[in-house]
Coordinates of C-alpha atoms in Angstrom, one line a residue:
Chain A
M1 CA 2.7 -31.2 26.5
I2 CA -0.7 -30.7 25.1
A3 CA 0.6 -28.4 22.4
P4 CA 1.3 -31.1 19.8
Y5 CA -2.3 -32.3 20.0
F6 CA -3.8 -28.9 19.6
I7 CA -1.5 -27.9 16.8
L8 CA -2.2 -31.1 14.9
Y9 CA -5.9 -30.8 15.6
I10 CA -6.2 -27.2 14.5
A11 CA -4.1 -27.7 11.4
F12 CA -5.6 -31.0 10.1
G13 CA -8.9 -31.3 12.0
L14 CA -10.4 -28.0 12.8
F15 CA -9.2 -26.0 9.7
P16 CA -10.7 -28.5 7.2
V17 CA -13.9 -28.6 9.0
L18 CA -14.3 -24.8 9.1
F19 CA -13.0 -24.5 5.5
S20 CA -15.7 -27.0 4.4
L21 CA -18.3 -24.9 6.2
G22 CA -17.1 -22.0 4.1
I23 CA -17.2 -24.0 0.9
S24 CA -20.7 -25.1 1.7
F25 CA -21.9 -21.6 1.0
T26 CA -20.3 -21.6 -2.5
S27 CA -20.7 -23.3 -5.8
W28 CA -17.2 -24.7 -6.5
D29 CA -15.5 -27.6 -8.2
G30 CA -12.3 -27.0 -6.3
I31 CA -10.3 -25.7 -9.3
G32 CA -12.0 -22.6 -10.8
N33 CA -13.3 -19.7 -8.9
A34 CA -15.7 -20.2 -6.1
A35 CA -19.0 -18.4 -6.4
F36 CA -20.8 -17.4 -3.2
V37 CA -24.3 -18.7 -3.3
G38 CA -25.4 -18.2 0.3
L39 CA -27.8 -20.9 1.6
E40 CA -28.6 -22.1 -1.9
N41 CA -26.8 -25.5 -1.3
Y42 CA -28.7 -26.1 1.9
K43 CA -32.0 -25.2 0.2
R44 CA -31.1 -27.8 -2.5
V45 CA -30.4 -30.4 0.1
F46 CA -33.7 -30.0 2.0
V47 CA -36.0 -28.9 -0.8
Q48 CA -34.9 -30.4 -4.1
D49 CA -32.7 -33.3 -3.5
E50 CA -34.9 -36.3 -3.2
F51 CA -31.9 -38.5 -2.9
F52 CA -31.0 -36.8 0.4
Y53 CA -34.2 -37.9 2.1
K54 CA -34.0 -41.3 0.4
S55 CA -30.4 -41.8 1.7
L56 CA -31.3 -40.6 5.1
W57 CA -34.2 -43.0 5.2
N58 CA -32.0 -45.8 4.0
T59 CA -29.4 -45.1 6.6
A60 CA -32.1 -44.9 9.3
I61 CA -33.5 -48.3 8.3
L62 CA -30.1 -49.9 8.2
L63 CA -29.1 -48.4 11.5
G64 CA -32.4 -49.0 13.2
I65 CA -32.4 -52.7 12.5
S66 CA -28.7 -53.5 12.8
A67 CA -27.9 -51.6 15.9
P68 CA -30.2 -53.4 18.3
I69 CA -29.2 -56.8 16.9
Q70 CA -25.5 -56.2 17.2
I71 CA -25.9 -54.8 20.7
I72 CA -28.0 -57.8 21.9
L73 CA -25.6 -60.3 20.2
G74 CA -22.6 -58.5 21.7
L75 CA -24.2 -58.5 25.2
L76 CA -25.3 -62.1 25.1
T77 CA -21.9 -63.3 23.8
A78 CA -20.1 -61.3 26.5
V79 CA -22.3 -62.6 29.3
F80 CA -22.1 -66.2 28.1
L81 CA -18.3 -66.0 27.7
K82 CA -18.0 -64.7 31.3
D83 CA -20.4 -67.2 32.9
F84 CA -19.9 -70.4 30.9
F85 CA -16.7 -70.4 29.0
R86 CA -14.0 -69.4 31.5
R87 CA -11.5 -71.9 30.0
M88 CA -12.0 -71.2 26.3
K89 CA -12.5 -67.5 26.8
N90 CA -9.5 -66.1 25.0
G91 CA -9.9 -68.3 21.9
L92 CA -13.6 -67.5 21.6
Q93 CA -13.0 -63.8 22.2
L94 CA -10.6 -63.8 19.2
I95 CA -13.0 -65.8 17.0
N96 CA -15.9 -63.4 17.7
F97 CA -13.6 -60.4 17.2
L98 CA -12.2 -61.6 13.9
P99 CA -15.0 -60.0 11.8
Y100 CA -14.3 -56.6 13.3
I101 CA -10.6 -56.7 12.2
T102 CA -11.3 -57.8 8.6
T103 CA -10.9 -55.1 5.9
P104 CA -14.2 -53.8 4.7
V105 CA -13.0 -54.3 1.2
A106 CA -12.7 -58.0 1.9
I107 CA -16.1 -58.1 3.6
G108 CA -17.6 -56.5 0.5
I109 CA -16.2 -59.0 -2.0
I110 CA -16.8 -62.0 0.2
F111 CA -20.4 -61.2 0.9
Q112 CA -20.9 -60.4 -2.8
L113 CA -19.8 -63.9 -3.6
M114 CA -21.6 -65.6 -0.7
F115 CA -24.9 -64.0 -1.5
D116 CA -24.5 -64.5 -5.2
W117 CA -27.7 -65.6 -6.8
K118 CA -26.4 -68.7 -8.5
S119 CA -23.2 -69.8 -6.9
G120 CA -23.4 -68.3 -3.4
V121 CA -23.2 -70.4 -0.3
V122 CA -26.3 -68.8 1.2
N123 CA -28.6 -69.8 -1.5
A124 CA -27.0 -73.3 -1.5
V125 CA -27.9 -73.6 2.1
L126 CA -31.5 -72.4 1.5
E127 CA -31.8 -75.0 -1.3
L128 CA -30.6 -77.7 1.1
L129 CA -33.4 -76.6 3.4
H130 CA -35.9 -76.8 0.5
M131 CA -36.5 -73.1 0.5
D132 CA -36.6 -70.8 -2.5
S133 CA -33.3 -69.1 -3.4
V134 CA -33.4 -65.4 -3.1
Y135 CA -32.0 -62.9 -5.7
W136 CA -30.2 -61.1 -2.8
L137 CA -28.4 -58.4 -4.6
G138 CA -31.1 -57.7 -7.1
N139 CA -33.9 -56.8 -4.8
A140 CA -34.2 -53.7 -2.7
W141 CA -35.2 -55.2 0.7
A142 CA -33.0 -58.3 0.2
S143 CA -30.0 -56.2 -0.5
R144 CA -30.8 -54.1 2.6
A145 CA -30.9 -57.4 4.5
V146 CA -27.5 -58.3 3.2
V147 CA -26.0 -55.0 4.3
I148 CA -27.6 -55.4 7.7
I149 CA -26.1 -58.9 8.0
M150 CA -22.7 -57.4 7.0
I151 CA -22.8 -54.7 9.6
V152 CA -24.0 -56.9 12.4
W153 CA -21.4 -59.6 11.5
K154 CA -18.7 -57.0 11.5
N155 CA -19.7 -55.1 14.7
Y156 CA -21.1 -57.5 17.3
G157 CA -17.5 -58.6 18.3
Y158 CA -16.7 -55.0 19.1
M159 CA -19.8 -54.7 21.2
M160 CA -18.8 -57.9 22.9
I161 CA -15.5 -56.5 23.9
M162 CA -17.1 -53.3 25.2
F163 CA -19.5 -55.4 27.3
L164 CA -16.8 -57.6 28.5
S165 CA -14.9 -54.6 29.8
G166 CA -18.0 -53.5 31.5
L167 CA -18.7 -56.9 33.0
A168 CA -15.2 -57.0 34.5
A169 CA -15.9 -53.9 36.4
I170 CA -18.9 -55.4 38.3
P171 CA -17.7 -56.7 41.7
D172 CA -18.1 -60.5 42.1
E173 CA -19.5 -60.0 45.6
L174 CA -22.8 -58.8 44.1
Y175 CA -23.2 -62.1 42.3
E176 CA -22.1 -64.1 45.3
A177 CA -24.6 -62.4 47.5
A178 CA -27.3 -63.0 44.9
K179 CA -26.5 -66.6 44.7
I180 CA -26.7 -67.0 48.4
D181 CA -30.1 -65.4 48.3
G182 CA -31.1 -68.0 45.8
A183 CA -31.3 -65.8 42.7
K184 CA -31.4 -67.8 39.4
W185 CA -29.1 -67.0 36.5
W186 CA -31.8 -65.1 34.7
S187 CA -32.7 -62.9 37.6
R188 CA -29.0 -62.2 38.3
F189 CA -28.8 -61.2 34.6
T190 CA -31.7 -58.8 34.7
R191 CA -31.3 -57.5 38.2
I192 CA -27.5 -57.1 38.4
T193 CA -25.8 -57.4 35.1
I194 CA -28.1 -55.1 33.1
P195 CA -28.4 -52.3 35.6
M196 CA -24.7 -52.4 36.3
L197 CA -23.9 -52.2 32.6
R198 CA -25.8 -48.9 32.3
P199 CA -22.8 -46.7 31.4
I200 CA -21.6 -49.2 28.8
F201 CA -25.1 -49.2 27.3
V202 CA -25.1 -45.4 27.0
F203 CA -21.7 -45.5 25.4
V204 CA -22.5 -48.4 23.0
I205 CA -25.9 -46.9 21.9
I206 CA -24.5 -43.5 21.2
T207 CA -21.4 -44.8 19.4
S208 CA -23.5 -47.1 17.2
V209 CA -25.8 -44.3 16.3
I210 CA -23.0 -42.0 15.4
N211 CA -21.1 -44.7 13.5
G212 CA -24.3 -45.9 11.9
F213 CA -24.9 -42.6 10.3
K214 CA -21.4 -42.6 8.9
L215 CA -22.0 -45.9 7.1
F216 CA -20.2 -46.0 3.8
D217 CA -17.7 -48.8 3.3
E218 CA -19.9 -51.9 3.4
P219 CA -22.8 -50.9 1.2
Q220 CA -20.4 -49.1 -1.2
L221 CA -18.2 -52.1 -1.5
L222 CA -21.0 -54.7 -1.7
F223 CA -22.1 -53.1 -5.0
S224 CA -18.6 -52.2 -6.2
S225 CA -18.4 -54.2 -9.4
A226 CA -19.0 -52.3 -12.6
S227 CA -22.1 -54.2 -13.5
Q228 CA -24.0 -53.1 -10.4
P229 CA -25.9 -49.9 -9.9
I230 CA -24.7 -47.3 -7.4
G231 CA -26.3 -47.9 -4.1
G232 CA -27.8 -51.2 -5.1
P233 CA -31.1 -52.0 -6.7
D234 CA -33.4 -48.9 -6.6
R235 CA -30.7 -47.2 -4.6
A236 CA -32.0 -49.1 -1.6
V237 CA -28.7 -49.1 0.3
M238 CA -27.4 -45.7 -0.7
T239 CA -26.5 -44.1 2.6
V240 CA -26.0 -40.4 3.2
V241 CA -22.2 -40.7 3.1
M242 CA -22.5 -42.5 -0.2
R243 CA -24.6 -39.7 -1.6
Y244 CA -22.0 -37.3 -0.2
Y245 CA -19.1 -39.2 -1.8
E246 CA -21.0 -39.2 -5.1
S247 CA -21.6 -35.5 -5.2
A248 CA -18.3 -34.4 -3.8
F249 CA -15.8 -36.8 -5.4
R250 CA -17.6 -38.1 -8.5
S251 CA -19.4 -35.0 -9.7
F252 CA -16.9 -32.6 -8.0
E253 CA -19.6 -30.4 -6.5
F254 CA -17.5 -29.4 -3.5
G255 CA -20.0 -26.8 -2.3
Y256 CA -23.0 -29.0 -2.5
G257 CA -21.0 -32.0 -1.0
S258 CA -20.0 -29.8 2.0
A259 CA -23.5 -28.7 2.6
L260 CA -24.6 -32.4 2.6
A261 CA -21.9 -33.2 5.1
Y262 CA -23.1 -30.4 7.4
C263 CA -26.7 -31.5 7.1
L264 CA -25.6 -35.0 8.1
F265 CA -23.7 -33.6 11.0
M266 CA -26.8 -31.7 12.1
V267 CA -28.8 -34.8 12.0
I268 CA -26.3 -36.7 14.0
A269 CA -25.9 -33.9 16.6
A270 CA -29.7 -33.6 17.0
I271 CA -30.2 -37.3 17.5
T272 CA -27.2 -37.6 19.9
L273 CA -28.6 -34.7 21.9
L274 CA -32.0 -36.3 22.0
L275 CA -30.5 -39.6 23.2
F276 CA -28.5 -37.8 25.9
C277 CA -31.6 -35.9 27.2
G278 CA -33.6 -39.1 27.1
I279 CA -31.1 -41.0 29.1
R280 CA -30.6 -38.2 31.6
G281 CA -34.4 -37.8 32.0
R282 CA -34.7 -41.4 32.8
K283 CA -31.9 -41.2 35.3
E284 CA -33.7 -38.5 37.2
K285 CA -36.8 -40.5 37.5
Chain B
M1 CA -29.7 -81.1 40.4
K2 CA -26.5 -81.6 38.5
K3 CA -28.3 -82.9 35.4
K4 CA -30.6 -80.0 35.3
K5 CA -27.7 -77.6 35.5
G6 CA -26.1 -79.3 32.5
L7 CA -29.3 -79.2 30.4
Y8 CA -29.8 -75.5 30.6
K9 CA -26.3 -75.0 29.3
V10 CA -27.1 -76.7 26.0
P11 CA -28.8 -73.6 24.3
V12 CA -25.8 -71.5 25.4
Y13 CA -23.3 -73.9 23.8
L14 CA -25.4 -74.1 20.7
Y15 CA -25.6 -70.3 20.5
M16 CA -21.8 -70.1 20.8
L17 CA -21.2 -72.7 18.2
V18 CA -23.6 -71.2 15.7
L19 CA -22.1 -67.8 16.3
A20 CA -18.5 -69.0 16.0
V21 CA -19.4 -70.8 12.7
C22 CA -21.0 -67.6 11.4
A23 CA -18.0 -65.6 12.4
L24 CA -15.5 -67.9 10.8
L25 CA -17.4 -69.0 7.7
P26 CA -16.8 -65.8 5.6
F27 CA -13.2 -65.9 6.7
Y28 CA -12.8 -69.5 5.7
M29 CA -14.5 -68.8 2.4
M30 CA -12.0 -66.0 1.8
I31 CA -9.0 -68.3 2.2
V32 CA -10.6 -71.0 0.1
M33 CA -11.8 -68.8 -2.7
G34 CA -8.3 -67.4 -3.1
T35 CA -7.1 -70.8 -4.3
H36 CA -9.5 -71.3 -7.1
Y37 CA -9.6 -70.4 -10.7
S38 CA -11.5 -67.1 -10.9
E39 CA -14.3 -68.2 -13.3
D40 CA -14.9 -71.3 -11.2
L41 CA -16.1 -69.1 -8.3
Y42 CA -19.3 -68.5 -10.2
T43 CA -20.0 -72.1 -11.1
G44 CA -20.8 -73.4 -7.6
V45 CA -20.0 -73.2 -4.0
K46 CA -16.4 -73.8 -3.1
L47 CA -15.8 -75.3 0.3
T48 CA -12.5 -77.0 -0.3
F49 CA -9.1 -75.7 -1.4
G50 CA -8.5 -75.4 -5.2
K51 CA -5.3 -75.8 -7.2
Y52 CA -4.8 -72.3 -8.4
F53 CA -3.1 -70.8 -5.5
K54 CA 0.2 -70.5 -7.3
E55 CA -1.3 -68.8 -10.4
N56 CA -3.3 -66.4 -8.3
F57 CA -0.3 -65.6 -6.2
Q58 CA 1.7 -64.8 -9.3
T59 CA -1.1 -62.6 -10.6
V60 CA -1.1 -60.7 -7.4
M61 CA 2.7 -60.3 -7.4
R62 CA 2.7 -59.0 -10.9
Q63 CA 0.5 -56.1 -9.9
D64 CA 3.1 -54.3 -7.6
F65 CA 1.2 -55.7 -4.7
P66 CA 4.4 -55.7 -2.5
L67 CA 4.6 -52.0 -3.1
Y68 CA 1.0 -51.4 -2.0
Y69 CA 1.7 -53.6 1.0
W70 CA 4.7 -51.5 1.8
N71 CA 2.7 -48.3 1.5
S72 CA 0.1 -49.6 3.9
I73 CA 2.8 -50.5 6.4
V74 CA 4.5 -47.1 6.1
V75 CA 1.2 -45.3 6.6
A76 CA 0.1 -47.5 9.5
V77 CA 3.4 -47.4 11.4
C78 CA 3.9 -43.7 11.0
H79 CA 0.3 -42.9 11.9
V80 CA 0.2 -45.2 14.9
T81 CA 3.6 -43.9 16.3
G82 CA 2.5 -40.3 16.0
A83 CA -1.0 -40.9 17.3
L84 CA 0.3 -42.9 20.3
I85 CA 2.9 -40.2 21.3
V86 CA 0.3 -37.4 21.0
S87 CA -2.4 -39.3 22.8
T88 CA -0.1 -40.4 25.6
L89 CA 1.4 -37.0 26.2
T90 CA -1.9 -35.2 26.1
G91 CA -3.7 -37.8 28.2
Y92 CA -0.9 -37.7 30.8
A93 CA -1.1 -33.9 31.0
F94 CA -4.9 -34.0 31.5
A95 CA -4.7 -36.7 34.0
K96 CA -1.8 -35.5 36.3
F97 CA -1.2 -31.8 35.7
E98 CA -3.0 -28.7 36.7
F99 CA -3.1 -25.9 34.2
K100 CA -5.3 -23.0 33.1
G101 CA -8.5 -23.9 31.2
K102 CA -7.9 -27.6 31.7
K103 CA -11.6 -28.5 32.1
V104 CA -12.7 -26.4 29.2
L105 CA -10.0 -27.8 26.9
F106 CA -10.9 -31.4 27.8
A107 CA -14.6 -30.7 27.2
V108 CA -13.7 -29.4 23.8
I109 CA -11.8 -32.5 23.0
I110 CA -14.7 -34.7 24.1
A111 CA -17.1 -32.6 22.0
T112 CA -15.0 -33.2 18.9
L113 CA -15.7 -37.0 19.3
A114 CA -19.2 -36.4 17.9
I115 CA -17.9 -34.8 14.6
P116 CA -17.9 -37.3 11.8
E117 CA -14.5 -37.4 10.0
Q118 CA -16.3 -36.9 6.7
L119 CA -17.3 -33.4 7.7
G120 CA -14.0 -31.8 6.9
L121 CA -13.0 -34.2 4.2
I122 CA -13.5 -31.8 1.3
G123 CA -11.6 -29.1 3.1
Y124 CA -8.8 -31.5 3.9
V125 CA -8.4 -32.7 0.3
L126 CA -8.2 -29.0 -0.8
E127 CA -5.8 -28.1 2.0
M128 CA -3.5 -31.0 1.0
R129 CA -3.7 -29.9 -2.6
W130 CA -2.5 -26.4 -1.7
L131 CA 0.3 -27.7 0.4
G132 CA 1.3 -29.9 -2.5
L133 CA 0.9 -32.9 -0.3
N134 CA -1.9 -34.7 -2.2
N135 CA -0.4 -37.7 -3.9
T136 CA 1.9 -38.4 -1.0
L137 CA 1.3 -40.7 1.9
F138 CA 1.4 -37.7 4.3
P139 CA -2.4 -37.0 4.3
M140 CA -3.2 -40.5 5.4
I141 CA -0.5 -40.6 8.1
V142 CA -1.5 -37.3 9.7
F143 CA -5.3 -37.6 9.4
G144 CA -6.7 -38.4 12.8
M145 CA -3.3 -38.3 14.5
A146 CA -4.8 -35.9 17.0
S147 CA -7.3 -38.5 18.2
A148 CA -9.9 -37.4 20.7
F149 CA -10.6 -41.0 21.4
G150 CA -6.9 -41.7 22.2
V151 CA -6.6 -38.7 24.6
F152 CA -9.8 -39.6 26.4
W153 CA -8.7 -43.2 26.7
M154 CA -5.2 -42.4 28.0
R155 CA -6.5 -39.9 30.5
Q156 CA -8.9 -42.4 31.9
Y157 CA -6.3 -45.1 32.1
I158 CA -3.5 -42.9 33.6
E159 CA -5.9 -41.4 36.1
S160 CA -7.1 -44.7 37.4
S161 CA -3.9 -46.7 37.3
V162 CA -1.0 -44.3 38.0
P163 CA -0.9 -43.2 41.6
D164 CA 0.3 -39.7 42.3
E165 CA 2.8 -41.0 44.8
I166 CA 4.8 -42.6 42.1
I167 CA 5.3 -39.3 40.3
E168 CA 6.0 -37.6 43.6
S169 CA 8.6 -40.1 44.6
G170 CA 10.2 -39.8 41.2
R171 CA 10.5 -36.0 41.7
V172 CA 11.9 -36.4 45.2
D173 CA 14.6 -38.8 43.9
G174 CA 15.6 -36.1 41.5
C175 CA 14.2 -37.6 38.3
K176 CA 13.6 -35.1 35.5
E177 CA 10.0 -34.9 34.2
F178 CA 11.0 -36.7 31.0
G179 CA 12.7 -39.4 33.1
I180 CA 9.5 -39.8 35.2
F181 CA 7.5 -40.2 32.0
F182 CA 9.7 -42.7 30.4
R183 CA 10.9 -44.7 33.4
L184 CA 7.9 -44.6 35.7
I185 CA 4.7 -43.9 33.7
L186 CA 5.3 -45.8 30.4
P187 CA 5.9 -49.2 32.1
I188 CA 2.6 -48.8 34.1
I189 CA 0.5 -47.9 31.1
R190 CA 1.8 -50.6 28.8
P191 CA -1.6 -52.4 28.5
A192 CA -3.2 -49.2 27.5
L193 CA -0.5 -48.5 24.9
I194 CA -0.9 -52.0 23.4
T195 CA -4.7 -51.5 23.2
L196 CA -4.4 -48.2 21.5
F197 CA -1.7 -49.5 19.2
L198 CA -3.9 -52.3 18.0
L199 CA -6.9 -50.1 17.5
F200 CA -5.0 -47.3 15.7
F201 CA -3.2 -49.9 13.5
L202 CA -6.5 -51.6 12.6
W203 CA -8.3 -48.4 11.7
S204 CA -5.4 -47.1 9.6
W205 CA -4.8 -50.4 7.9
N206 CA -8.4 -50.8 6.9
N207 CA -9.1 -47.2 6.0
Y208 CA -10.8 -47.1 2.7
M209 CA -12.3 -43.7 2.2
M210 CA -9.3 -41.5 2.9
P211 CA -7.0 -43.0 0.3
L212 CA -10.0 -43.3 -2.1
V213 CA -10.5 -39.6 -2.2
M214 CA -6.8 -38.6 -1.7
I215 CA -4.7 -40.8 -3.9
S216 CA -4.8 -40.9 -7.7
K217 CA -1.2 -42.1 -8.3
E218 CA -1.1 -45.9 -8.5
E219 CA 2.3 -46.2 -6.9
L220 CA 0.9 -44.7 -3.7
Y221 CA -2.1 -47.1 -3.4
T222 CA -2.6 -48.8 -0.1
I223 CA -4.0 -52.4 0.1
P224 CA -7.7 -51.5 0.3
L225 CA -7.4 -49.4 -2.8
S226 CA -5.3 -51.8 -4.8
I227 CA -7.7 -54.7 -4.6
A228 CA -10.0 -53.3 -7.2
K229 CA -7.1 -53.0 -9.6
I230 CA -5.9 -56.5 -9.5
S231 CA -6.7 -58.3 -12.7
S232 CA -5.1 -60.7 -15.1
E233 CA -4.7 -59.8 -18.8
Y234 CA -8.1 -59.1 -20.3
R235 CA -10.2 -60.0 -17.3
T236 CA -10.9 -59.1 -13.7
D237 CA -9.5 -61.8 -11.5
Y238 CA -11.7 -62.2 -8.5
A239 CA -9.8 -65.2 -7.1
A240 CA -6.5 -63.2 -7.2
R241 CA -8.2 -60.3 -5.5
I242 CA -9.5 -62.5 -2.8
L243 CA -6.0 -64.0 -2.3
A244 CA -4.6 -60.5 -2.0
L245 CA -7.2 -59.7 0.6
S246 CA -6.3 -62.8 2.6
M247 CA -2.7 -61.6 2.4
G248 CA -3.7 -58.2 3.5
T249 CA -5.5 -59.6 6.5
I250 CA -2.5 -61.6 7.7
P251 CA -0.6 -58.8 9.5
I252 CA -3.7 -57.7 11.4
L253 CA -4.5 -61.3 12.3
I254 CA -1.0 -61.9 13.7
L255 CA -1.1 -58.7 15.7
F256 CA -4.5 -59.5 17.2
A257 CA -3.7 -63.1 17.9
F258 CA -0.8 -62.0 20.1
G259 CA -2.5 -58.8 21.3
S260 CA -6.1 -59.8 22.0
K261 CA -5.4 -60.7 25.6
H262 CA -3.8 -57.3 26.2
L263 CA -6.6 -55.6 24.2
I264 CA -9.3 -56.9 26.5
R265 CA -7.2 -56.3 29.6
G266 CA -6.4 -52.7 28.5
L267 CA -10.0 -52.0 27.6
V268 CA -11.2 -53.4 31.0
A269 CA -8.7 -51.4 33.0
G270 CA -9.5 -48.1 31.2
S271 CA -13.2 -49.0 30.7
V272 CA -15.7 -46.3 30.2
K273 CA -16.8 -45.5 33.7
G274 CA -18.7 -42.3 33.2

């Protein structure tokens, strides 16, 4: 019964991963002969490639800002939905979940147009409020802001669903008892809801970190038209996976690309491990 | 007392309203922009419907869009069917059967959750090239079919919602194992199946990177890839692209409109408890 899973996984999951590991020790374009170069590629990633550090830094910024925002928005929306919108719950759930189901390609093009310097709706609104319009896609920090807005917009609905599923597991009796004891909404929220959602928080934080480091679609597609530079102005939104895509599938440096992917994996693994230890350490206190 | 209660709800309603507008605005813009003349999109903000829907629609249709649509459907349906069968069988085995090395194997599956799918991408592309399967739809169908997430999910759900007694009583009544699985287990885990179906379908339908690196033949393009190709003679036609995107979003929208209730219910029942 479990054979199909493991056969599929070994053939199309594990094999490519190990094969890539092998390739990462070679210099190869995938067609000619592969030349073994040892750890040369890894040395290049860590010592020579300034774009690796830059992309890592960019990814960290995008992730570090967007993850807390989307988690908080998701949590608030879920809690409000549960406490105040019992009747309209299904409709509102769907509305808030819509961004998550939209194709990233669509999000890229729509946000490009919405944040267009001259004809975008965002600058039109700013003008209405008598504020200066911003050259969103031409400026490093502004384009980071756009990418962050895109990610948050896309993901908070998913976070909401996760929190809703966690909220449903909290027994109503706890709230009833608290109400009888005279606890206000806010203290019920901080004393019952948040501690009870702990497992969901762990899950949500770890998945947003892992997914955050894999960021590719949104920044890539935001600057997808030919007139725009790769990775945005000053490569400010070039993520690690974009750098990987560029070296592996544009320059066809398969060896170097694989090494980049493994470096990214090591970063993700290290951070996930740290998070796990941090969480466990707290639990023991 | 009552008045006070109502007042403190105001910020909550306001929050919900603003958020709903933010969630819907880009969506609305997408539908609206698809009905305008492409060059007009850059002359000012468009908040009402334009008159170019028909022309844009014809541009989209001239580009073999129905074929790309079909490709996306084939990939999504085959991928989801396979992934659902594999996840359910494996999840069922881990939830209700005892066998050697069960704990270790399950831990291995969970550990693979942390591996980013890009890690093996180069190896996968080369593997497919050797097998002569690049430039077919196969690589996109089979990639991720052995889903660790799916197995984890199904195991949680089956463990918490299928009582052992049901399986036992099935056996006592002389039901074969396959009969038990199809007649007793499947009806119980329907919510979980719907949830997984929706998520797998969504991920497959929106996948951008895999076809991007795998497919070079135009007749095998899926919707996300084909968008960049849509153009009228001599010019890129943004309005037509956006219309194509709206059309590409419709199937997902319909699925989720019908399924969102089940999605939440399924997620709640199998929710991450550990």
